[in-house]
Amino acid sequence: MRGENAVSETISDDLKSGALFYHRNPRPGKLEIQPTKPLGNQRDLALAYSPGVAAACEAIAADPEEAATLTSRQNLVAVVSNGTAVLGLGAIGPLASKPVMEGKAVLFKKFAGIDVFDIEVAEKEVSRLVDVVAALEPTFGGINLEDIKAPECFEVEEQCRARMNIPVFHDDQHGTAIIVAAAVLNALELAGKQLSDVRIVTSGAGAAALACLNLLVSLGARRQNITVTDIEGVVYEGREALMDRWKAVYAQKTDARTLAEVIPGADIFLGLSAGGVLKPEYLDRMAEKPLILALANPYPEIMPNLAEERRPDAMICTGRSDFPNQVNNVLCFPYIFRGALDVGATTINEEMKAAAVKAIAGLARETPSDVVARAYGGEARPFGPHSLIPSPFDPRLILRIAPAVAKAAMETGVAKRPLPDIQAYAESLDRFVHRSGFIMKPVFTQAKQDPRRVVYAEGEDERVLRAVQAIVEEGLAKPILVGRPNVVETRLKRFGLSIRRGEDFELINPEDDPRYRHYVQTYMDLAGRRGITPDAARTLVRTNTTVIGALMVQRGEADALICGLEGRFESKLRTIHDIIGLAPGSKDFAALSLIVTAQGAYFLADTHVRPDPSVEEIADVAIACGDTVRRFGLTPKIALVSHADFGSFDTPSARKMRNALTLIRERAPDLEIDGEMGADTALSQVVRDRVLPNSRLKGEANVLIMPNLDAANIAFQMAKMLANALPVGPLLIGPAKPAHILTPSVTARGIVNITAAAVVEAQASSGTAPPVPETSAETGTPLISG
């Protein structure tokens, strides 16, 4: 949800620096274009371009509907802006708006698999802007108008819809309106009120506010019960200042001129204006069980804590991610377009918007499934005053909204390609669930609820310092850095970071720490019979930062260790083994690495520890990996991968995987697992059905257990490079307390990811994992490369 406040002044210098670095590296911008067909030989070129492409051109010339089957048009949306109302930044122009439009494109792709061209147009005059947009129709399956100021945005959308035969949707208006309407329907149900009876008062009369009112009226609200206020005060009959034909529809015959005069008796306050305009004392005069939609960003019309203190019976929504009931446009626009595109809709009509409203409202009332509950920390907030609308990261959004929109399009006759089976279509959308690229978000959300102490062995490293800046801003953990104070302070200044020792993080000076003697004694007690002499212990506690960090975790002075940016993986592993030790029941460590590709998220094991695991070890690793994967909100679907497919070869490695399956099924009979199988068999239900139709593994495997270290590490490294995958980890499995060894190639953002995972692991190990609140797509931390 976007407010009308300027946001630039609310961004800290280090966040600005980080945002610029994010947009510049490793290459400028957030988007690229990838071919979807092979271009590896002369025949491919002949099919893709001349002369073969002529066949596709002729087919479309003969039947324009063939463009949907022969080109990418039906999955391609234009995000169009003239830069006249960008976020809270105002009229910064089309070029400066491009990062926002690229961001919108990323959300379309991540949440609904829709491709986008962002188009920034240097034109303010309505008729000429409409000409530009209308001329784009042959290229796109839909148009998303974005950040065009009111009242021009109304004219642009109205004229484009009249001229074009594809959906034209101004998200600033309708996206906000759809989510607000869902919140209103659910709030009224809880309050026992009817939409036709309630009084609605607004602060703000821009595009979003008027669209909200229009949609509510179409759902049953009565215009005579609606009072609009804006910067000039009440919108009343006869007013001339700042009036237009869209606002005039809501002009009331009244002598009232201020918000304070019209708020008494209101059931709903809708704020899309400026921070602080709804005074706490105004709430005293509102109706019983009021709904307060304070949606200005970053500062709402009233802060939720103030509103709740003044009116405990109020239900409150904001545009912010740090409070319940966040109104966020990403809840709907990707899925509305998904449904509209999939049936070839010529428009997005009122019935389709109403269907989206009801789908969103209905999802909030559903009992969370086991998968959703796990994805949000093991506990999901049930429907109620603090859960009027779903989280933007509820994976079921696409499963509810897109089919509802598609069905409404077919029923109202605007679908050019009606679906033969709406239920089959709904089931096919499951391919998007957990492929959003935001798979880390549930982990981040849970980590924030109970941040734990995480010690970073390489506390002087630039990547650690940049990571800690983000970790502090996100509230993910309580950082402890091992490093020399003068070096850390100098580098913080050099990198322009605002975190401060003693305030944002604890600093352990390896050259002068008062606990030195105690650390040496602890080290001797733990490793004195493993070749560590007293002299060696004294030297290592002064010089080896991994030893220091591991001792802190073992002594209970930190909850998790992160190390590995410098030095050898094996030496770090030995230190963790000697000091922290193995968890009960674990015979050895293992490493699980996550890669997120365009096709989905996959875990690979063992990528870094066991060179040639035995049957017993394979079984141990598979079962342990299943537990780890569940913390990411995923149901583990495990494949024991080999060069053989269910007995097609009788080699030692194939027999090992085959025997491991027998052992796993004895120990964990409920685990969804099968093998031995080839990688293609693991990743394709179609291929697997040909080889073994009765396999217990259904769909695509998301955990691949490899027969040895060579296979696992090679697969991991190749996937990272060839599939342009985002890596997270490795995650160390088996230590008695959370400890993770990163690789020297890790980025600062990769450290942030592994920190969140370590915090959640620490919560789980102490048995105090907290419930998880609603989160934001646009303001939350996205999945980032490790």
Coordinates of C-alpha atoms in Angstrom, one line a residue, residues 81-82 94 120-124 128-129:
S81 CA 4.1 5.1 -15.8
N82 CA 4.7 8.7 -16.6
P94 CA 9.5 8.8 -15.9
E120 CA 8.3 4.8 -18.7
V121 CA 6.7 7.4 -20.9
A122 CA 7.7 11.0 -21.1
E123 CA 4.2 12.4 -21.5
K124 CA 1.8 14.2 -19.1
R128 CA -1.2 11.7 -25.9
L129 CA -0.4 9.3 -23.1

